[in-house]
mmCIF file of C-alpha atoms and ligand atoms in Angstrom:
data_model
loop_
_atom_site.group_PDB
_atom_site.id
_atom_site.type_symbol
_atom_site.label_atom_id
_atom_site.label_comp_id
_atom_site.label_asym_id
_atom_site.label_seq_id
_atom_site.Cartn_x
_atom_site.Cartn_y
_atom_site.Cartn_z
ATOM 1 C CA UNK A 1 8.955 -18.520 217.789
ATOM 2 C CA UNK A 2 7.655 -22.202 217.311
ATOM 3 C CA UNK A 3 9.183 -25.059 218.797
ATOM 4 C CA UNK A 4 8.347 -28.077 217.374
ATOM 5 C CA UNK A 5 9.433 -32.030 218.328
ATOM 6 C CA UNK A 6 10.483 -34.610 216.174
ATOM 7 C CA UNK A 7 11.877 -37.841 217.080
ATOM 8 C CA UNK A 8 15.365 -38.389 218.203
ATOM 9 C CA UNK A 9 16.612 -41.395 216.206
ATOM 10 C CA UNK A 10 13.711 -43.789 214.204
ATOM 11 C CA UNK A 11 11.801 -44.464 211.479
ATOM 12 C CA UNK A 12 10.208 -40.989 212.277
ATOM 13 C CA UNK A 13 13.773 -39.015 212.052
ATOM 14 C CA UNK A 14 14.936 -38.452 208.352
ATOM 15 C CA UNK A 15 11.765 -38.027 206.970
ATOM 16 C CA UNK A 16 11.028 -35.412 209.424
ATOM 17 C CA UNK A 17 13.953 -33.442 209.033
ATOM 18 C CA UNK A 18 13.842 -34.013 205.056
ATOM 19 C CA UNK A 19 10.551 -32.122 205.145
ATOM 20 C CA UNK A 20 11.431 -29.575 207.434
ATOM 21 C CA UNK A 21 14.757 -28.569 205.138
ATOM 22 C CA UNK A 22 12.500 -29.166 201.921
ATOM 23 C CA UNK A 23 9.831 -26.775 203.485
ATOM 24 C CA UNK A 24 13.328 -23.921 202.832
ATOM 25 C CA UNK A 25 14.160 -23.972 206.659
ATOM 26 C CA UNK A 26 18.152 -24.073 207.287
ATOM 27 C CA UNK A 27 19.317 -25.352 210.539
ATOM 28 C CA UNK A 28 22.582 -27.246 211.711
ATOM 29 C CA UNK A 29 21.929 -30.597 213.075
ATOM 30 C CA UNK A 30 24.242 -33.202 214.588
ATOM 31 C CA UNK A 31 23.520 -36.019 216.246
ATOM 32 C CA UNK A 32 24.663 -35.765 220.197
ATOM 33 C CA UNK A 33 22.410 -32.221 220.476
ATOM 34 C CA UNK A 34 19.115 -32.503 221.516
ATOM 35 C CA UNK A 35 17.960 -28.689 220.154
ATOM 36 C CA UNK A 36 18.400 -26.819 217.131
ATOM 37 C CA UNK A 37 17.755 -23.603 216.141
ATOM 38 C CA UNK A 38 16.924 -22.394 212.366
ATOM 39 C CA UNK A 39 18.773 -19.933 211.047
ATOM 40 C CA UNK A 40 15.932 -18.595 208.356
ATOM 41 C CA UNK A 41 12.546 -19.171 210.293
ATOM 42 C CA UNK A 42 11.481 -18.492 213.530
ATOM 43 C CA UNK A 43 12.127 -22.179 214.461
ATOM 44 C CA UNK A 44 13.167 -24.846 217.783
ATOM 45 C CA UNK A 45 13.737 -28.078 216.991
ATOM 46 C CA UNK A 46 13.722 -30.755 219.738
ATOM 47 C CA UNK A 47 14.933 -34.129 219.450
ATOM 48 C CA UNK A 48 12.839 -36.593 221.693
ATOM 49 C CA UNK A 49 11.884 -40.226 221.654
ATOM 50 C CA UNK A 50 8.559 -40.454 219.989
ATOM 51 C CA UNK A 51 6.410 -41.700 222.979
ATOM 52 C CA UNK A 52 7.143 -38.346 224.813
ATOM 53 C CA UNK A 53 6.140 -36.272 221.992
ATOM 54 C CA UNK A 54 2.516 -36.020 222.093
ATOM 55 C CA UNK A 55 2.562 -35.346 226.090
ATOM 56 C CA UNK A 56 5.001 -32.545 225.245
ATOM 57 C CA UNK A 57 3.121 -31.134 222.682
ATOM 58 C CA UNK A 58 -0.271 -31.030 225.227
ATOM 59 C CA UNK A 59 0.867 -29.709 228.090
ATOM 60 C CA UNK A 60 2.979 -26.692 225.806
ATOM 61 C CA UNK A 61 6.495 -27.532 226.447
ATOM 62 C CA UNK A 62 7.013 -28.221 222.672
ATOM 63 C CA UNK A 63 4.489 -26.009 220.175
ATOM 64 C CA UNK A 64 4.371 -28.303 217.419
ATOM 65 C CA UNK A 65 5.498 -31.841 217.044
ATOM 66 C CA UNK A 66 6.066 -34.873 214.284
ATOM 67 C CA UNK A 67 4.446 -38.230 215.456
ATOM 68 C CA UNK A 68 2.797 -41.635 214.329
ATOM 69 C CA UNK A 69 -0.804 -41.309 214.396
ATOM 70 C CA UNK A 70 -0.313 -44.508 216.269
ATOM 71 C CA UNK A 71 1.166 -43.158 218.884
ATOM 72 C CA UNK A 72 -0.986 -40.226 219.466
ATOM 73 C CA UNK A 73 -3.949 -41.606 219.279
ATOM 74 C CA UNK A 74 -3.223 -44.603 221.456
ATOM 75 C CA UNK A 75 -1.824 -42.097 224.312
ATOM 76 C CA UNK A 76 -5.124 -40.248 223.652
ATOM 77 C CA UNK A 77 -4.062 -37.053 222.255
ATOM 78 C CA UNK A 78 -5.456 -37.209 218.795
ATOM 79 C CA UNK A 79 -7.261 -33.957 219.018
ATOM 80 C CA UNK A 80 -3.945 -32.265 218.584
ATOM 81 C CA UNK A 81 -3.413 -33.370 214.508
ATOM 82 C CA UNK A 82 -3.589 -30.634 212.278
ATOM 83 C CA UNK A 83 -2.210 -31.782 209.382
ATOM 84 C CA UNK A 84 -1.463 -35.466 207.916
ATOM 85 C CA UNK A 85 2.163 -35.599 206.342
ATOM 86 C CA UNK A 86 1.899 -38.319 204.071
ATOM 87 C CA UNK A 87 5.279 -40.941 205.514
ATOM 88 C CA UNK A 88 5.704 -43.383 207.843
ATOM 89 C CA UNK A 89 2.637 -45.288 206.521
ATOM 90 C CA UNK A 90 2.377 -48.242 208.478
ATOM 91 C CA UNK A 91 -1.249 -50.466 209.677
ATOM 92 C CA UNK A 92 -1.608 -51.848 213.370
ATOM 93 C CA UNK A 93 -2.905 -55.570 212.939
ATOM 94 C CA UNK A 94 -3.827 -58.292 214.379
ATOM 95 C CA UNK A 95 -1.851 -61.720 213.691
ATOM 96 C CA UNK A 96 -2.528 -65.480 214.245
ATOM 97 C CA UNK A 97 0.090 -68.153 213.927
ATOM 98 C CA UNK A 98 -0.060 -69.318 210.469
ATOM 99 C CA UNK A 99 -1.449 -72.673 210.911
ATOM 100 C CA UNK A 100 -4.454 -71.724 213.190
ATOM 101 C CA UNK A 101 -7.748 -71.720 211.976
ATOM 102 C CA UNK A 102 -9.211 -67.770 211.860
ATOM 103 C CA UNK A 103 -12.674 -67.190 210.661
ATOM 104 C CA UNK A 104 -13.521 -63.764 211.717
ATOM 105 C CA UNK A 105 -12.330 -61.485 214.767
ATOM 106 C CA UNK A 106 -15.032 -63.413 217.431
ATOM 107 C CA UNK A 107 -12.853 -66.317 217.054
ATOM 108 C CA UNK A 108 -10.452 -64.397 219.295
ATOM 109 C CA UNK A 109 -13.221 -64.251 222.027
ATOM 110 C CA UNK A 110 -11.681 -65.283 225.008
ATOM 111 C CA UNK A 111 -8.019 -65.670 223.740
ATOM 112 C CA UNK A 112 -4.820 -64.004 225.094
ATOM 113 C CA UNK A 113 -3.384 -61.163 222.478
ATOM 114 C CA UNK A 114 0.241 -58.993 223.121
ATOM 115 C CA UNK A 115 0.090 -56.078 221.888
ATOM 116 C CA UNK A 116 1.760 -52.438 222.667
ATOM 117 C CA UNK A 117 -1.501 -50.824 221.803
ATOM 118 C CA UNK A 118 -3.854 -51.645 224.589
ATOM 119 C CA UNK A 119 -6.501 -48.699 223.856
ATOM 120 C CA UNK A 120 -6.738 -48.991 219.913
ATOM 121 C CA UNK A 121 -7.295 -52.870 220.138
ATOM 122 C CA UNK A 122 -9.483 -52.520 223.237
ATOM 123 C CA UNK A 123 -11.387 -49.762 221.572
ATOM 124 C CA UNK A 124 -11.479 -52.086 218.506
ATOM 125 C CA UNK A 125 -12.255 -55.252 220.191
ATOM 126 C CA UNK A 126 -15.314 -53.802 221.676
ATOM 127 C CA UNK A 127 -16.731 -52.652 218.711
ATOM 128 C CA UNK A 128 -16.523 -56.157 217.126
ATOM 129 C CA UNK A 129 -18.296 -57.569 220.468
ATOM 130 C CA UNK A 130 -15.047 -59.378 221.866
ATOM 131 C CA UNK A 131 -13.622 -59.947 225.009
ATOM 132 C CA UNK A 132 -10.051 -61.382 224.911
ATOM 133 C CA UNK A 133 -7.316 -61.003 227.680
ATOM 134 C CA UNK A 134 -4.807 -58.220 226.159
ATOM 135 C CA UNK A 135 -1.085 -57.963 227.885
ATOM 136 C CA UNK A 136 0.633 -55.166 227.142
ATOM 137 C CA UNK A 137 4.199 -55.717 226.190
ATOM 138 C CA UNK A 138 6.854 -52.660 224.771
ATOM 139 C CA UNK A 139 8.344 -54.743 222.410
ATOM 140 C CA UNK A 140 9.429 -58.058 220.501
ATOM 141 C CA UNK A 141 5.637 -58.604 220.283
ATOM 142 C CA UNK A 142 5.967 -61.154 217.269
ATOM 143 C CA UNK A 143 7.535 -63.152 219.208
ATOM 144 C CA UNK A 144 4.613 -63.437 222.071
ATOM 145 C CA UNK A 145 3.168 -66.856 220.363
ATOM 146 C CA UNK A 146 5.743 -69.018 220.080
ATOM 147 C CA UNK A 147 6.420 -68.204 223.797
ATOM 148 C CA UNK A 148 3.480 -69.504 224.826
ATOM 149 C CA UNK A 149 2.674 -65.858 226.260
ATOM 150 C CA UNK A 150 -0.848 -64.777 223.611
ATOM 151 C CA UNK A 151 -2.442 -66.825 220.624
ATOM 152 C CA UNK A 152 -2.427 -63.434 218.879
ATOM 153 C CA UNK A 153 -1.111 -60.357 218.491
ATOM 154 C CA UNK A 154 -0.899 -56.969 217.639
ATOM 155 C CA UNK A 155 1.607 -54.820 216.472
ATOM 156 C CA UNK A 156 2.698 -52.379 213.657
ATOM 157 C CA UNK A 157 2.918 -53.724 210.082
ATOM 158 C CA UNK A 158 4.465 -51.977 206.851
ATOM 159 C CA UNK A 159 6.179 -54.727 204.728
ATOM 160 C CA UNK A 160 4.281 -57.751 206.724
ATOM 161 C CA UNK A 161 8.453 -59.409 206.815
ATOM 162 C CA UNK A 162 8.440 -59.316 210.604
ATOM 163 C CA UNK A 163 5.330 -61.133 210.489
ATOM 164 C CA UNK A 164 5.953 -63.720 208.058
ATOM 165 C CA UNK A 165 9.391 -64.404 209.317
ATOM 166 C CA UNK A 166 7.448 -65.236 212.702
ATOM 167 C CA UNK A 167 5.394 -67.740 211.437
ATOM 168 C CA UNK A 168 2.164 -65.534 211.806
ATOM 169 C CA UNK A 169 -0.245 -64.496 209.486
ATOM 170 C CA UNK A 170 -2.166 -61.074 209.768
ATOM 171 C CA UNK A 171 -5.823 -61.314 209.716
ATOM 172 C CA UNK A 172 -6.991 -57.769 210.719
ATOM 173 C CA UNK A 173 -6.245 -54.602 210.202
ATOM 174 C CA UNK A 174 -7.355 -52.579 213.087
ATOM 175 C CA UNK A 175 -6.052 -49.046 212.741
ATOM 176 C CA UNK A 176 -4.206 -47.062 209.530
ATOM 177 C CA UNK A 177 -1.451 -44.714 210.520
ATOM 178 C CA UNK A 178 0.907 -42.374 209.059
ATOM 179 C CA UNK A 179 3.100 -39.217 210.266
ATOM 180 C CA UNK A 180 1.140 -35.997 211.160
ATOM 181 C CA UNK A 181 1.840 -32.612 212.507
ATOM 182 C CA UNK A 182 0.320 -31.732 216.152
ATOM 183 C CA UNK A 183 -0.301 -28.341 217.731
ATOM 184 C CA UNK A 184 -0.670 -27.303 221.063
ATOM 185 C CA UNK A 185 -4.144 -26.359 221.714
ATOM 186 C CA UNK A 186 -3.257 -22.954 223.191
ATOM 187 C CA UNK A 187 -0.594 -21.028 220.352
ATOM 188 C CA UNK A 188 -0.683 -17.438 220.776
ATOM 189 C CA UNK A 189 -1.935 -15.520 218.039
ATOM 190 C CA UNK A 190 1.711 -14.564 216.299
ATOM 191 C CA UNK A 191 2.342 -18.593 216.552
ATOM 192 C CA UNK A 192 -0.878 -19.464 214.856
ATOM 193 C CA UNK A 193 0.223 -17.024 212.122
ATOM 194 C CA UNK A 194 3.506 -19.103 211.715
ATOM 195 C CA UNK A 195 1.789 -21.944 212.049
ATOM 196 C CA UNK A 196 -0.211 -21.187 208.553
ATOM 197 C CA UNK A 197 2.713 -20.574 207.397
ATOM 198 C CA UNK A 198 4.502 -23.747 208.594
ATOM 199 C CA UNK A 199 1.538 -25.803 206.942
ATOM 200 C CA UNK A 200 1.273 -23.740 203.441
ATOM 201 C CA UNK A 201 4.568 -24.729 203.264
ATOM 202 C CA UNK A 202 4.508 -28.803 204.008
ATOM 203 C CA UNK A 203 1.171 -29.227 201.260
ATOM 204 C CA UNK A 204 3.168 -27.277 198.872
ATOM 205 C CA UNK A 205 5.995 -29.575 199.297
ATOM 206 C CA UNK A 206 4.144 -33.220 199.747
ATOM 207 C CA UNK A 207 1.410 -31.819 196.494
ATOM 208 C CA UNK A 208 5.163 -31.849 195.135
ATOM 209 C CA UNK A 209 5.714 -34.991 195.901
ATOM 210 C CA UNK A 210 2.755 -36.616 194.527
ATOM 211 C CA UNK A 211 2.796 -35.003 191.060
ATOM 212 C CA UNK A 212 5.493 -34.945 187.790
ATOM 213 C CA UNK A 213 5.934 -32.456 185.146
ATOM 214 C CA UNK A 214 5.310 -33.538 181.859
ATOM 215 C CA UNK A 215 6.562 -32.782 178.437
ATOM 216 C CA UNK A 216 5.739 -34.368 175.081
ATOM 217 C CA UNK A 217 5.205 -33.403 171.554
ATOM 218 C CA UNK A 218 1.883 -34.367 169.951
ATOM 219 C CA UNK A 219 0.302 -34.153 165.909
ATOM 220 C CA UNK A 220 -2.384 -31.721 166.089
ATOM 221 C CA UNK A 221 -4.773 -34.005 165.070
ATOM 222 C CA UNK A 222 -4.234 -36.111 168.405
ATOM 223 C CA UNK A 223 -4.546 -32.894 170.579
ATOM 224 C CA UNK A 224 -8.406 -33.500 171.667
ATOM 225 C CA UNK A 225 -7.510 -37.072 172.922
ATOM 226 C CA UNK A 226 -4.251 -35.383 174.565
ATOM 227 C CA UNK A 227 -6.047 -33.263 176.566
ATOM 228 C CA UNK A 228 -8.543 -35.939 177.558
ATOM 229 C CA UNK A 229 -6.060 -37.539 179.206
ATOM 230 C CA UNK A 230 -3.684 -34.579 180.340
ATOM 231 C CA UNK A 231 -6.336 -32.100 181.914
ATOM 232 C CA UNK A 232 -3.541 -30.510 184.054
ATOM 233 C CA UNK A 233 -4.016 -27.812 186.669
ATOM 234 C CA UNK A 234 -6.067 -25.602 184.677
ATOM 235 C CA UNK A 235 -5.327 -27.379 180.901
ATOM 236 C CA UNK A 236 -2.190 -27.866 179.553
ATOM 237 C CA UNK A 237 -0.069 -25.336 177.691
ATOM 238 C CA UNK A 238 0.220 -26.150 173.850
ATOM 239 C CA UNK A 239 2.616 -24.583 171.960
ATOM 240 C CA UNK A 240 3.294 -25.105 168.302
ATOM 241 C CA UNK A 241 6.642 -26.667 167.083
ATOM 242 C CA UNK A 242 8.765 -25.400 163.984
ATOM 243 C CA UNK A 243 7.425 -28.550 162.352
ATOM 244 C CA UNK A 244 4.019 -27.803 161.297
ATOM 245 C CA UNK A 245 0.790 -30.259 162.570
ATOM 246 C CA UNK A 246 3.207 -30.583 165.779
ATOM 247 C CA UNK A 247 2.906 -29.006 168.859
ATOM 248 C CA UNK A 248 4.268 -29.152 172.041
ATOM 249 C CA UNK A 249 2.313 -29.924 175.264
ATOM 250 C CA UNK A 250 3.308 -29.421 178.917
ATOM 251 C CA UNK A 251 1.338 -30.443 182.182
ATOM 252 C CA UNK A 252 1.373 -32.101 185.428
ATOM 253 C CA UNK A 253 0.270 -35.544 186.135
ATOM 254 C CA UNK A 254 -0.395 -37.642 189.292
ATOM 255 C CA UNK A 255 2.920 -39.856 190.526
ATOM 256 C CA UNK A 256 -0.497 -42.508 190.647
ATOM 257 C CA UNK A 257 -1.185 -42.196 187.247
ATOM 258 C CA UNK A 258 1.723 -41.907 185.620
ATOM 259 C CA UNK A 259 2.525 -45.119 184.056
ATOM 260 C CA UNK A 260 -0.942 -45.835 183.146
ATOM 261 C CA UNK A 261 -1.400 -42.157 181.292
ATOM 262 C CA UNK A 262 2.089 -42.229 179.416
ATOM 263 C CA UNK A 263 0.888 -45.547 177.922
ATOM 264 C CA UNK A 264 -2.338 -43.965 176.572
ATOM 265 C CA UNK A 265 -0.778 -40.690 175.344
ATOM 266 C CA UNK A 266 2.142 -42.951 173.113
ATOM 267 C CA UNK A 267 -1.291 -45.033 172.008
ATOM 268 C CA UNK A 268 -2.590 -41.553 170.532
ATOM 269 C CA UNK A 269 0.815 -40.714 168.662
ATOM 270 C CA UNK A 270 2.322 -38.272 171.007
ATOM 271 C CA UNK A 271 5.935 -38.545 170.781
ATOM 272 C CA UNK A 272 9.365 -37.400 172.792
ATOM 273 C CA UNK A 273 7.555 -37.896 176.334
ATOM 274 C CA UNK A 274 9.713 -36.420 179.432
ATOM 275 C CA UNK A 275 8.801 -36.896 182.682
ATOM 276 C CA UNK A 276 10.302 -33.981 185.705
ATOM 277 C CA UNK A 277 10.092 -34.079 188.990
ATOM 278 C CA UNK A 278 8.525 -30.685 190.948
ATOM 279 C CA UNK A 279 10.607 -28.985 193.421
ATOM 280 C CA UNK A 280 7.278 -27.124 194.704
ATOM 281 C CA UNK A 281 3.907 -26.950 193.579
ATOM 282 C CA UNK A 282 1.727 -24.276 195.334
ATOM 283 C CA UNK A 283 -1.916 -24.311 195.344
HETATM 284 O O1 PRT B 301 13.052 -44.648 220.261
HETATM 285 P P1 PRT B 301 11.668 -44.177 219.980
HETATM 286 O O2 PRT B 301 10.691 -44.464 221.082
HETATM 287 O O3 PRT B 301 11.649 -42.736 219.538
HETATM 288 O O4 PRT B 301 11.192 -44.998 218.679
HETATM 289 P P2 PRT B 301 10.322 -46.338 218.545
HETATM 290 O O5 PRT B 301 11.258 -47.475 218.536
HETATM 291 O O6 PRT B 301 9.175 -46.332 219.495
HETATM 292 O O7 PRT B 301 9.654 -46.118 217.115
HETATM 293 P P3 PRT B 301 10.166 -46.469 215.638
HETATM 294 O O8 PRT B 301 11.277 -45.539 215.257
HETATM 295 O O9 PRT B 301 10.383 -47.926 215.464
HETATM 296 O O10 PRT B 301 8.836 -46.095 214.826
HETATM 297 C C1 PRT B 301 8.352 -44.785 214.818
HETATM 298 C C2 PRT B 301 7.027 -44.771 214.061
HETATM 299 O O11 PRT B 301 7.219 -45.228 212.718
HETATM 300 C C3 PRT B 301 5.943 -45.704 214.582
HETATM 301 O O12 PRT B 301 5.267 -45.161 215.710
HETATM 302 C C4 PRT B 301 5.030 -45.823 213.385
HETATM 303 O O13 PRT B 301 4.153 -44.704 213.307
HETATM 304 C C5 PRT B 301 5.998 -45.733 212.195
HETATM 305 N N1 PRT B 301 6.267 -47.030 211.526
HETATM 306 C C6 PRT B 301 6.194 -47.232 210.183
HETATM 307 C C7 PRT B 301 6.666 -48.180 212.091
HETATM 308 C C8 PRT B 301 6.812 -49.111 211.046
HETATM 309 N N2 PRT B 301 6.521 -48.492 209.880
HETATM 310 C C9 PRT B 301 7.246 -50.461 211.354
HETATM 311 N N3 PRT B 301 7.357 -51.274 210.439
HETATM 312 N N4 PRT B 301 6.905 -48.521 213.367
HETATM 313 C C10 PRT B 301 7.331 -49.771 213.653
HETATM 314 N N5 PRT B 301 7.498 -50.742 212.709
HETATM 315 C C11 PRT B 301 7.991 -52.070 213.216
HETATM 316 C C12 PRT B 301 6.887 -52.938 213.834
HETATM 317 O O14 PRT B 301 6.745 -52.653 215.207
HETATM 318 C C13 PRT B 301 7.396 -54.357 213.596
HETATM 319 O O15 PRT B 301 8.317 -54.741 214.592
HETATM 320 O O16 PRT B 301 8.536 -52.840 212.174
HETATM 321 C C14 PRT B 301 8.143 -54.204 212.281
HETATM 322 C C15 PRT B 301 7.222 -54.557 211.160
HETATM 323 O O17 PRT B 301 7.746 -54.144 209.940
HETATM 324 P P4 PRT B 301 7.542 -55.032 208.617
HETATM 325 O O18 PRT B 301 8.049 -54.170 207.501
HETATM 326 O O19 PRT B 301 8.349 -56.272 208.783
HETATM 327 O O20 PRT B 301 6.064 -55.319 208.475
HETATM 328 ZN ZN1 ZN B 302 8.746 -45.014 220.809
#
């Protein structure tokens, strides 16, 4: 049995639980429990507030557990990612009010910054050779400026909205996060096993995510340039149509590349292009 911890209610929560259902595991959740068993894997599932997660996760209360790289690594537990899910991708920056003058990070030498991440930007901060007073606040950190509390600060960005509609302007980025998967460092050996499994399971569902089927038909005579551009997993499957100097071509394709490949392949006469989504794609 594994018990792993996800968090409670956040940006953290649906994305967990998406992967953990798209991964095939079955469980019944509702909102007022705080555990969960599934009914098709030998899995717990704990709802917690994200900030207790990592702590849980060390000292073996929880086996496993879904958290903001952010978060673990500022409360020092970083050792315990084993696997990088691919959501939640935020940056932790530092912001000046729009209007002051920013040259590089020494021109916060000396100044006042609010921030909830103390031991990033300290660890940061000292790298760049700069000393500046930090004060650790939980939240509403945008607002720290304008209350005469920092001249800077920093906080978690995604869209960089909060920021702008805060009059601040973000100048560094000091740390790129994103959701990962910790492990206790002491699973037995039956809970490593499931563990593998666990894992095999989540990079079979996010190479899913990254990657499209596609479908087109092509004249033979374009086929070379075709599979230039489609090299596939191993190389694409051809088949011939009932038309003659057609054939049919299938492969996969990077969600990245997509639009700029399609383009390409109509520019070399293929024809009928579809474009599926994969349920699964294992390695
Ligand atoms: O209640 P609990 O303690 O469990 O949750 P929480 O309130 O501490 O965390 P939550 O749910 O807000 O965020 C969970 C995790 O999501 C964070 O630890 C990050 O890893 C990740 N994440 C991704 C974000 C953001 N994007 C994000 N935009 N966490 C916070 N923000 C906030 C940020 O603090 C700022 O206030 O959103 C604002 C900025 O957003 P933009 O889009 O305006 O730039
Ligand atoms: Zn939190």
């Amino acid at each position: 049995m594994l018990r792993l911890a996800i968090q409670k209610s956040g940006r953290l929560s649906e994305d967990s639980l998406q992967l953990i259902r798209e991964c095939g595991i079955n469980f019944i959740s509702s909102s007022y429990k705080l555990k969960t068993e599934a009914t098709n894997f030998p899995l717990e599932i704990l709802f917690l507030r994200d900030d207790d997660i990592p702590g849980y996760v060390q000292d073996g209360v929880a086996d496993l557990g879904i958290v903001g790289q952010n978060v673990l690594v500022e409360a020092g537990y970083a050792a315990l990612e084993v696997e990088a899910l691919g959501f939640s991708k935020c940056r932790l920056s530092l912001a000046v009010p729009r209007a002051d003058a920013y040259a590089s990070v020494a021109a916060l030498q000396g100044k006042n910054i609010a921030t909830s991440y103390p031991n990033i930007l300290g660890r940061y901060l000292a790298e760049h050779g700069v000393q500046a007073h930090l004060h650790t606040i939980s939240g509403s950190v945008e607002i720290a400026p304008s209350i005469g509390l920092a001249e800077a600060i920093c906080d978690i960005v995604s869209s960089g909205s909060t920021l702008l509609g805060n009059g601040l302007r973000e100048v560094e980025t000091v740390f790129r996060s994103e959701a990962v998967l910790i492990a206790q460092p002491k699973l037995s050996a039956a809970q490593t096993e499931l563990l593998a499994q666990l894992q095999f399971r989540m990079q079979a569902v996010r190479r899913a995510r990254c990657s499209k089927y596609i479908l087109l038909n092509a004249p033979v005579a374009a086929l070379d340039e075709v599979r230039r551009l489609l090299p596939g997993i191993k190389s694409p499957t051809v088949t011939p149509l009932a038309e003659s100097g057609w054939v049919s071509v299938q492969s996969v394709v990077q969600e990245d590349d997509f639009w700029h490949i399609t383009s390409q392949l109509k520019a070399v006469g293929a024809e009928g292009i579809l474009v599926l989504p994969i349920e699964k794609m294992i390695a």
